[in-house]
XYZ file of C-alpha atoms in Angstrom:
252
model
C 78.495 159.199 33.984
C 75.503 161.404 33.046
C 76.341 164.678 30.897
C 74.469 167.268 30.682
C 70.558 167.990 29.493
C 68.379 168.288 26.139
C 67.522 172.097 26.124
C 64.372 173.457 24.394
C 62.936 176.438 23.275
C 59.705 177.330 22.680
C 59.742 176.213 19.479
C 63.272 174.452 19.280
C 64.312 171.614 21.440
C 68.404 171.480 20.855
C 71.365 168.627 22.222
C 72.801 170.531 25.110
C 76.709 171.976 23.415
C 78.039 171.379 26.388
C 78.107 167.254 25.384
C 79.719 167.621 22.523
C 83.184 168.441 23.524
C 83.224 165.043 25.784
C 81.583 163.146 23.200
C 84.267 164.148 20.533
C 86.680 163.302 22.863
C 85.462 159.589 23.635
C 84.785 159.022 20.053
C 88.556 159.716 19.563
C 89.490 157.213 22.087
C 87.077 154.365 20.681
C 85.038 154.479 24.505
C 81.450 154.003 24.190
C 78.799 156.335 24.139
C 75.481 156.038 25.526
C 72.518 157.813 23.208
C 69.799 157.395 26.954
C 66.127 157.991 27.260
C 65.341 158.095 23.516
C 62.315 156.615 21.798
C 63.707 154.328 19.456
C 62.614 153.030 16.352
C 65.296 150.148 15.968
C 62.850 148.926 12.394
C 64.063 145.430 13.899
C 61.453 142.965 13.389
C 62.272 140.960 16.315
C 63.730 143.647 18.841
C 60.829 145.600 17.773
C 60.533 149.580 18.681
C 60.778 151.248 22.219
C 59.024 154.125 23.711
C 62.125 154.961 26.262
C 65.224 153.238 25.544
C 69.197 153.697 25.284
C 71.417 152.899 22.703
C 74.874 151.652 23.512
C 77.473 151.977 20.411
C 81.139 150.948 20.759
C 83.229 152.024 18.053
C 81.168 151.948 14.919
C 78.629 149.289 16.008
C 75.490 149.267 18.178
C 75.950 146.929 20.853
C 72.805 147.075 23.171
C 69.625 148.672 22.562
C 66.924 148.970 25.403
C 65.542 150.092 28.326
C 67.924 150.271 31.725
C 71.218 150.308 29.960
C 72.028 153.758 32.226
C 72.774 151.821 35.056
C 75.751 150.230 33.789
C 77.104 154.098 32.776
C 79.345 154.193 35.249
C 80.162 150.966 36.020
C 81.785 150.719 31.737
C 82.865 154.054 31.520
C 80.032 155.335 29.087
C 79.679 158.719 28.002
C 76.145 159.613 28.272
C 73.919 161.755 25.952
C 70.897 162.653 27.372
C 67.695 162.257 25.216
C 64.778 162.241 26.619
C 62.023 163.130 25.019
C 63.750 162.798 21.379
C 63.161 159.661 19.001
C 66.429 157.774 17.604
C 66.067 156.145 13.714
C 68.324 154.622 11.770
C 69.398 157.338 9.014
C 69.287 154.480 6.751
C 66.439 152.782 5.736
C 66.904 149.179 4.917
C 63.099 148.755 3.128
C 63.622 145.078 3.067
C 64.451 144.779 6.403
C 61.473 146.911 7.715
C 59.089 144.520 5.817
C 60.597 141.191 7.186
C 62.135 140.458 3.972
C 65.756 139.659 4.644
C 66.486 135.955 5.399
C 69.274 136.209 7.675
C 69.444 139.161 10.982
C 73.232 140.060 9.993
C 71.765 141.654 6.320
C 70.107 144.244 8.025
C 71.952 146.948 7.700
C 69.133 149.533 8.059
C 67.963 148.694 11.323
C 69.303 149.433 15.280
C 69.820 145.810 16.457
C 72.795 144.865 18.386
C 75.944 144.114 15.871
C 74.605 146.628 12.932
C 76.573 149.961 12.220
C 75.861 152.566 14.898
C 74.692 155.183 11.844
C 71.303 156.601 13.126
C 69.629 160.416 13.583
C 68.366 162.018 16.485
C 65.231 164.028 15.889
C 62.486 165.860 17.926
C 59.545 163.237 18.739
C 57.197 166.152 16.759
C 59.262 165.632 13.670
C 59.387 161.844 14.377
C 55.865 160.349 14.845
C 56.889 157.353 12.592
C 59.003 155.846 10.025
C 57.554 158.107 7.246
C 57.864 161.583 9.232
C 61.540 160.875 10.429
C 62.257 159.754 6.899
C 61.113 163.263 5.455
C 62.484 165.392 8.003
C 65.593 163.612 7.506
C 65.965 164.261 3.842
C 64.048 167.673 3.464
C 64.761 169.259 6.625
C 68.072 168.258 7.657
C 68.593 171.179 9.639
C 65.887 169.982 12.019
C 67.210 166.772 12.768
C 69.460 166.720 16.064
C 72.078 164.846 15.353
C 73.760 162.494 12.748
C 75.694 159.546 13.570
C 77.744 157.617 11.121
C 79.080 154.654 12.198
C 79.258 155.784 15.763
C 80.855 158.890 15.030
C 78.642 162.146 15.455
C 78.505 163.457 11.737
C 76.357 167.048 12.894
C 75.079 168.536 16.088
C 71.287 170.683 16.162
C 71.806 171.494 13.156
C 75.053 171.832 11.683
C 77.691 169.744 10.366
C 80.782 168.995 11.976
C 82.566 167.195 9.483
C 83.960 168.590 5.897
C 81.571 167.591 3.019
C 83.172 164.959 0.997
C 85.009 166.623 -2.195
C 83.405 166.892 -5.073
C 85.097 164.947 -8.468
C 87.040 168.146 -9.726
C 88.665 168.015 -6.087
C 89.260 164.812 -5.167
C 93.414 164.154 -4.979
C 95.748 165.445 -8.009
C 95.574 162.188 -10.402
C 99.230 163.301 -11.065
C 99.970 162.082 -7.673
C 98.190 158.900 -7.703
C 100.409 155.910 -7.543
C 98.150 153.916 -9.538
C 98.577 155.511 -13.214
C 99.876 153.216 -15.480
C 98.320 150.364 -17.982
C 95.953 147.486 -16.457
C 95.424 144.309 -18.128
C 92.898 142.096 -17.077
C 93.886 138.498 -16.643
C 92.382 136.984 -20.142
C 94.335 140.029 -21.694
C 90.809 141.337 -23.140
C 90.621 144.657 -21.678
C 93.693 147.446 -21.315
C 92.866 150.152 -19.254
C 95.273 153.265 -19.095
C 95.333 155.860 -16.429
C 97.156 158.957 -17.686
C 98.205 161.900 -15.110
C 95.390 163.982 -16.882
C 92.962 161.889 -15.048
C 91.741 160.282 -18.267
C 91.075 156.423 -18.824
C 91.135 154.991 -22.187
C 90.134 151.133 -22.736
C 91.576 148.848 -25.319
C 88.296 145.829 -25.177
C 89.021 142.427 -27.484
C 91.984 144.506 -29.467
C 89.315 147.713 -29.976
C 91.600 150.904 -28.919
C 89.182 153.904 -27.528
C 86.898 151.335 -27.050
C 85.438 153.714 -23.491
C 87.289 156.696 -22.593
C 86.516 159.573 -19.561
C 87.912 160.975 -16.359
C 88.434 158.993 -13.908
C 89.245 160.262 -9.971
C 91.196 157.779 -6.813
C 90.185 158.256 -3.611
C 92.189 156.248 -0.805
C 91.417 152.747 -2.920
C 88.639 153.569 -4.681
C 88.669 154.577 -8.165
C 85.562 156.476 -9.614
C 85.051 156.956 -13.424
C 83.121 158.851 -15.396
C 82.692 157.806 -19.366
C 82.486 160.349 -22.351
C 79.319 158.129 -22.639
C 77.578 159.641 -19.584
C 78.133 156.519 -17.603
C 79.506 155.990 -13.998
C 81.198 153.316 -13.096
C 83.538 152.230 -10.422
C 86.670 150.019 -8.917
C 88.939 149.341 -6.345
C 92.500 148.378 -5.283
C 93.298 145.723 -3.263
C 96.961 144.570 -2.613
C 98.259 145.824 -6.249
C 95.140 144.478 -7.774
C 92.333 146.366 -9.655
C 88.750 144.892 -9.585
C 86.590 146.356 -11.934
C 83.390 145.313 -13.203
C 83.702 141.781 -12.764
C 87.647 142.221 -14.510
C 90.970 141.661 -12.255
C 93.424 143.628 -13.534
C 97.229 143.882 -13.190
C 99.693 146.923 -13.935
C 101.990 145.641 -16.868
């Protein structure tokens, strides 16, 4: 199933709009998308890089990378985004993979191989000559760069996002609402922590009241906090459990 065309400008080359709509809708239903006739920079050591070359993602993984993919488009049910004449990178750089310097293939987060997340940008080849141009035109010209992908989900399209920035502290949830407010008490019974519907922590360490106080925001799981100190720091919630800086705490 082939959809569609790269346009270009004079001076702009662009994903051709009319992809998007079918794209969205196949990301929805978890089908999988074909990225085809891309130069790819997959900063594997072993798969290596690709002049022309397709990138196959189901769900939020890559799983195939290389030349002749296409054929199988119809055959799986792939939605295809033409992209010839663009280059593919990961949109995040794994340094230690790039230099060899990860023992095992699965810690290579940063790279395109089969079985890694499907989180990459689409750029025009002029902008993407190697590692070092894609890298700056991804972080001082993002409004150059094609498309992001995060974790097979397309995160902006030739230019512009299509996704809601994440909120910003101040906005995150009501901490009123949060389910989680109470007192924690970690399992040696050295540190109290207290979540108050003000969205303020205050930590009782070894007996010491006030010992760190701040704000403190939940998101989903994930608590963020943010000490009088200066300090950030972070935890999360698993199954009526807090984990906290090396602390497992329980609500009394």
């Amino acid at each position: 199933m082939s959809n569609g065309q790269t346009t270009a400008s004079k001076d702009l080359v662009q994903l051709d709009e009319a992809v998007l709509d079918g794209l969205q809708k196949q990301e929805l239903d978890a089908q999988p998308v074909l990225y085809s006739g891309a130069k790819v920079l997959t900063l594997d050591p072993v798969v290596g890089d690709m002049p022309t070359a397709d990138v196959l993602i189901g769900g939020p993984t890559v799983v195939g990378v290389g030349p002749g993919l296409l054929t199988a488009a119809d055959d799986d049910g792939m939605y295809v985004v033409p992209c010839a004449g663009l280059t593919i990178v990961p949109a995040v750089v794994d340094h230690l993979a790039v230099q060899g310097l990860r023992s095992a293939r699965d810690q290579r987060v940063g790279t395109l191989a089969p079985g890694m997340p499907a989180t990459f940008a689409v750029l025009p080849t002029e902008l993407a000559a190697d590692l070092n141009a894609a890298v700056e035109t991804m972080s001082k010209h993002p409004e150059q760069v094609l498309a992001f992908v995060a974790d097979g989900v397309a995160r902006s399209w030739n230019g512009r996002s299509l996704h809601a920035a994440a909120p910003a502290g101040d906005e995150l949830r009501d901490p009123s609402d949060s389910p989680y407010l109470g007192m924690w008490i970690d399992e040696t019974g050295f540190l109290h922590q207290e979540l108050t519907a003000d969205g303020r922590y205050d930590e009782t360490r070894g007996g010491r009241p006030n010992a760190f106080q701040g704000k403190f925001w939940i998101d989903g799981e994930r608590i963020d906090y943010l000490d009088d100190l200066g300090f950030w720091a972070f935890g999360d919630f698993r199954e009526g459990v807090l984990f906290h800086a090396g602390y497992v705490l329980r609500r009394r």
